[in-house]
Amino acid sequence: MLSPDDARLVGFLHGGFPLSDRPFADVAAQLGCSEDAVMQRLQRLLSHGELTRFGPLFQIERAGGRFVLAAMAVPEERFDEVAKALDAMNEVAHNYRRESAHPDQPGATPLNMWFVLAVEAAERIDSVVARIEVATGLTVYVFPKEREFFVELKLPLFEGGAHGPR
């Protein structure tokens, strides 16, 4: 559970990290605390799992890399095992459980584990997929991006605004 100070920091940083020589000092000055306090709070949120990621978003394709959405039909009794195997791979950005939209359709494959593959060179996707299939014994279904949409979703952490009470 986020403390009010944690939520205020996360809400403040959501979509607005300063680009400067000392961005954490800039954030600290605006929040009325020390640079060390900001960095320590972020590190604690990450290490405790309250934040799963803190960093920039890149258009990886412009740098020669590739992101790909992928999915597998994982038997329920192996779900945690396969999730841990994917978590251990540097190329897996994240994975999550999701139920198939139409599992009862004839010929439907019950895709229940979804994940994002991220590679620094686009041609590596096939070898990463093959490695996952060998490691798990399961088929990986790859869904390449056809179009990119920009959706800037910001969910307020406080009633009445992103930054909460000042």
mmCIF file of C-alpha atoms in Angstrom:
data_model
loop_
_atom_site.group_PDB
_atom_site.id
_atom_site.type_symbol
_atom_site.label_atom_id
_atom_site.label_comp_id
_atom_site.label_asym_id
_atom_site.label_seq_id
_atom_site.Cartn_x
_atom_site.Cartn_y
_atom_site.Cartn_z
ATOM 1 C CA MET A 1 0.000 0.000 0.000
ATOM 2 C CA LEU A 2 1.400 3.353 -1.012
ATOM 3 C CA SER A 3 1.840 5.925 1.726
ATOM 4 C CA PRO A 4 0.485 9.405 0.965
ATOM 5 C CA ASP A 5 4.070 10.592 0.328
ATOM 6 C CA ASP A 6 4.733 7.643 -2.004
ATOM 7 C CA ALA A 7 1.533 8.317 -3.925
ATOM 8 C CA ARG A 8 2.356 12.023 -4.156
ATOM 9 C CA LEU A 9 5.814 11.234 -5.597
ATOM 10 C CA VAL A 10 4.463 8.699 -8.111
ATOM 11 C CA GLY A 11 1.647 11.044 -9.124
ATOM 12 C CA PHE A 12 4.111 13.903 -9.536
ATOM 13 C CA LEU A 13 6.483 11.863 -11.707
ATOM 14 C CA HIS A 14 3.800 10.214 -13.841
ATOM 15 C CA GLY A 15 4.449 11.690 -17.258
ATOM 16 C CA GLY A 16 6.538 14.598 -16.036
ATOM 17 C CA PHE A 17 10.108 13.657 -15.195
ATOM 18 C CA PRO A 18 12.396 16.678 -15.689
ATOM 19 C CA LEU A 19 15.133 16.580 -18.308
ATOM 20 C CA SER A 20 18.075 18.266 -16.624
ATOM 21 C CA ASP A 21 21.538 17.589 -15.225
ATOM 22 C CA ARG A 22 20.046 16.679 -11.815
ATOM 23 C CA PRO A 23 16.422 15.656 -12.344
ATOM 24 C CA PHE A 24 16.029 14.063 -8.899
ATOM 25 C CA ALA A 25 17.198 17.303 -7.272
ATOM 26 C CA ASP A 26 14.644 19.218 -9.372
ATOM 27 C CA VAL A 27 11.868 16.849 -8.244
ATOM 28 C CA ALA A 28 13.010 17.127 -4.627
ATOM 29 C CA ALA A 29 12.958 20.919 -4.752
ATOM 30 C CA GLN A 30 9.393 20.900 -6.087
ATOM 31 C CA LEU A 31 8.254 18.383 -3.463
ATOM 32 C CA GLY A 32 10.113 20.027 -0.572
ATOM 33 C CA CYS A 33 12.474 17.169 0.271
ATOM 34 C CA SER A 34 16.048 16.088 -0.456
ATOM 35 C CA GLU A 35 17.388 14.549 -3.663
ATOM 36 C CA ASP A 36 18.506 11.489 -1.654
ATOM 37 C CA ALA A 37 15.016 11.106 -0.191
ATOM 38 C CA VAL A 38 13.474 11.024 -3.685
ATOM 39 C CA MET A 39 15.960 8.426 -4.946
ATOM 40 C CA GLN A 40 15.653 6.292 -1.800
ATOM 41 C CA ARG A 41 11.846 6.369 -1.938
ATOM 42 C CA LEU A 42 11.850 5.310 -5.611
ATOM 43 C CA GLN A 43 14.341 2.518 -4.909
ATOM 44 C CA ARG A 44 12.193 1.253 -2.014
ATOM 45 C CA LEU A 45 9.028 1.332 -4.164
ATOM 46 C CA LEU A 46 10.819 -0.682 -6.853
ATOM 47 C CA SER A 47 12.428 -3.187 -4.471
ATOM 48 C CA HIS A 48 9.109 -3.819 -2.673
ATOM 49 C CA GLY A 49 7.201 -4.218 -5.940
ATOM 50 C CA GLU A 50 4.889 -1.232 -5.467
ATOM 51 C CA LEU A 51 6.431 0.081 -8.689
ATOM 52 C CA THR A 52 7.375 -2.494 -11.284
ATOM 53 C CA ARG A 53 9.269 -0.091 -13.510
ATOM 54 C CA PHE A 54 10.637 3.441 -13.465
ATOM 55 C CA GLY A 55 12.211 4.773 -16.621
ATOM 56 C CA PRO A 56 11.664 6.223 -20.051
ATOM 57 C CA LEU A 57 9.603 4.721 -22.833
ATOM 58 C CA PHE A 58 11.388 4.423 -26.150
ATOM 59 C CA GLN A 59 10.285 3.849 -29.706
ATOM 60 C CA ILE A 60 12.602 0.868 -29.906
ATOM 61 C CA GLU A 61 12.141 0.423 -33.653
ATOM 62 C CA ARG A 62 13.876 3.769 -34.270
ATOM 63 C CA ALA A 63 16.952 2.329 -32.582
ATOM 64 C CA GLY A 64 16.840 -0.931 -34.566
ATOM 65 C CA GLY A 65 15.121 -3.028 -31.900
ATOM 66 C CA ARG A 66 11.664 -4.489 -31.667
ATOM 67 C CA PHE A 67 8.811 -5.018 -29.212
ATOM 68 C CA VAL A 68 6.414 -7.896 -29.877
ATOM 69 C CA LEU A 69 3.288 -8.988 -28.043
ATOM 70 C CA ALA A 70 3.224 -12.760 -27.558
ATOM 71 C CA ALA A 71 1.020 -15.331 -25.859
ATOM 72 C CA MET A 72 0.955 -18.986 -24.844
ATOM 73 C CA ALA A 73 -1.643 -21.514 -23.770
ATOM 74 C CA VAL A 74 -0.145 -22.619 -20.454
ATOM 75 C CA PRO A 75 -1.643 -25.549 -18.533
ATOM 76 C CA GLU A 76 -2.908 -24.223 -15.209
ATOM 77 C CA GLU A 77 -0.666 -26.533 -13.171
ATOM 78 C CA ARG A 78 2.406 -25.066 -14.947
ATOM 79 C CA PHE A 79 1.363 -21.431 -14.966
ATOM 80 C CA ASP A 80 3.593 -20.248 -12.078
ATOM 81 C CA GLU A 81 6.566 -22.289 -13.332
ATOM 82 C CA VAL A 82 6.327 -20.820 -16.841
ATOM 83 C CA ALA A 83 5.799 -17.293 -15.481
ATOM 84 C CA LYS A 84 8.998 -17.603 -13.426
ATOM 85 C CA ALA A 85 10.911 -18.880 -16.457
ATOM 86 C CA LEU A 86 9.762 -15.858 -18.478
ATOM 87 C CA ASP A 87 10.517 -13.473 -15.610
ATOM 88 C CA ALA A 88 14.119 -14.719 -15.651
ATOM 89 C CA MET A 89 14.589 -13.750 -19.307
ATOM 90 C CA ASN A 90 16.019 -10.317 -20.050
ATOM 91 C CA GLU A 91 14.015 -10.102 -23.292
ATOM 92 C CA VAL A 92 10.643 -10.459 -21.530
ATOM 93 C CA ALA A 93 9.478 -6.995 -20.507
ATOM 94 C CA HIS A 94 6.538 -8.337 -18.486
ATOM 95 C CA ASN A 95 4.031 -11.168 -18.501
ATOM 96 C CA TYR A 96 0.505 -11.465 -17.190
ATOM 97 C CA ARG A 97 -2.518 -13.729 -17.012
ATOM 98 C CA ARG A 98 -5.332 -12.962 -19.419
ATOM 99 C CA GLU A 99 -8.247 -15.141 -20.369
ATOM 100 C CA SER A 100 -9.105 -15.719 -24.019
ATOM 101 C CA ALA A 101 -11.914 -13.558 -25.339
ATOM 102 C CA HIS A 102 -13.707 -16.496 -26.998
ATOM 103 C CA PRO A 103 -12.379 -19.720 -25.433
ATOM 104 C CA ASP A 104 -15.420 -21.785 -26.483
ATOM 105 C CA GLN A 105 -15.137 -21.055 -30.198
ATOM 106 C CA PRO A 106 -14.342 -24.109 -32.341
ATOM 107 C CA GLY A 107 -10.581 -24.355 -32.810
ATOM 108 C CA ALA A 108 -9.882 -21.668 -30.199
ATOM 109 C CA THR A 109 -6.535 -21.798 -28.443
ATOM 110 C CA PRO A 110 -6.945 -20.788 -24.791
ATOM 111 C CA LEU A 111 -4.196 -18.189 -24.612
ATOM 112 C CA ASN A 112 -3.827 -17.353 -20.942
ATOM 113 C CA MET A 113 -0.243 -16.046 -20.589
ATOM 114 C CA TRP A 114 0.610 -12.868 -22.442
ATOM 115 C CA PHE A 115 3.966 -11.130 -22.510
ATOM 116 C CA VAL A 116 6.010 -8.514 -24.327
ATOM 117 C CA LEU A 117 9.324 -9.389 -25.908
ATOM 118 C CA ALA A 118 11.855 -6.594 -26.254
ATOM 119 C CA VAL A 119 15.057 -7.045 -28.251
ATOM 120 C CA GLU A 120 17.778 -4.617 -29.291
ATOM 121 C CA ALA A 121 17.963 -6.084 -32.815
ATOM 122 C CA ALA A 122 14.739 -6.926 -34.672
ATOM 123 C CA GLU A 123 16.158 -10.142 -36.160
ATOM 124 C CA ARG A 124 16.569 -11.624 -32.647
ATOM 125 C CA ILE A 125 12.820 -12.094 -32.089
ATOM 126 C CA ASP A 126 12.734 -15.505 -33.813
ATOM 127 C CA SER A 127 15.612 -16.891 -31.742
ATOM 128 C CA VAL A 128 14.072 -15.629 -28.480
ATOM 129 C CA VAL A 129 10.725 -17.209 -29.386
ATOM 130 C CA ALA A 130 12.498 -20.492 -30.201
ATOM 131 C CA ARG A 131 14.357 -20.373 -26.881
ATOM 132 C CA ILE A 132 11.084 -19.908 -24.972
ATOM 133 C CA GLU A 133 9.464 -22.793 -26.863
ATOM 134 C CA VAL A 134 12.387 -25.112 -26.095
ATOM 135 C CA ALA A 135 12.487 -24.065 -22.422
ATOM 136 C CA THR A 136 8.729 -24.463 -21.868
ATOM 137 C CA GLY A 137 7.711 -27.069 -24.453
ATOM 138 C CA LEU A 138 4.857 -24.727 -25.411
ATOM 139 C CA THR A 139 4.006 -22.877 -28.614
ATOM 140 C CA VAL A 140 4.545 -19.118 -28.570
ATOM 141 C CA TYR A 141 2.058 -17.104 -30.644
ATOM 142 C CA VAL A 142 3.555 -13.819 -31.845
ATOM 143 C CA PHE A 143 1.445 -10.754 -32.614
ATOM 144 C CA PRO A 144 3.613 -8.161 -34.363
ATOM 145 C CA LYS A 145 2.600 -4.529 -34.142
ATOM 146 C CA GLU A 146 0.708 -3.399 -37.231
ATOM 147 C CA ARG A 147 0.095 0.187 -36.150
ATOM 148 C CA GLU A 148 1.203 2.251 -33.189
ATOM 149 C CA PHE A 149 -1.214 4.249 -31.099
ATOM 150 C CA PHE A 150 -0.258 6.823 -28.508
ATOM 151 C CA VAL A 151 -2.435 6.503 -25.436
ATOM 152 C CA GLU A 152 -1.316 8.666 -22.562
ATOM 153 C CA LEU A 153 -3.219 7.039 -19.739
ATOM 154 C CA LYS A 154 -2.752 8.796 -16.427
ATOM 155 C CA LEU A 155 -4.736 7.442 -13.534
ATOM 156 C CA PRO A 156 -4.962 9.862 -10.609
ATOM 157 C CA LEU A 157 -3.694 8.499 -7.306
ATOM 158 C CA PHE A 158 -5.602 11.132 -5.359
ATOM 159 C CA GLU A 159 -9.157 12.317 -5.522
ATOM 160 C CA GLY A 160 -9.255 15.606 -7.365
ATOM 161 C CA GLY A 161 -5.889 15.431 -9.139
ATOM 162 C CA ALA A 162 -2.606 13.725 -9.798
ATOM 163 C CA HIS A 163 -0.492 15.437 -7.173
ATOM 164 C CA GLY A 164 -2.800 15.266 -4.170
ATOM 165 C CA PRO A 165 -2.744 17.683 -1.275
ATOM 166 C CA ARG A 166 0.159 20.101 -1.147
#
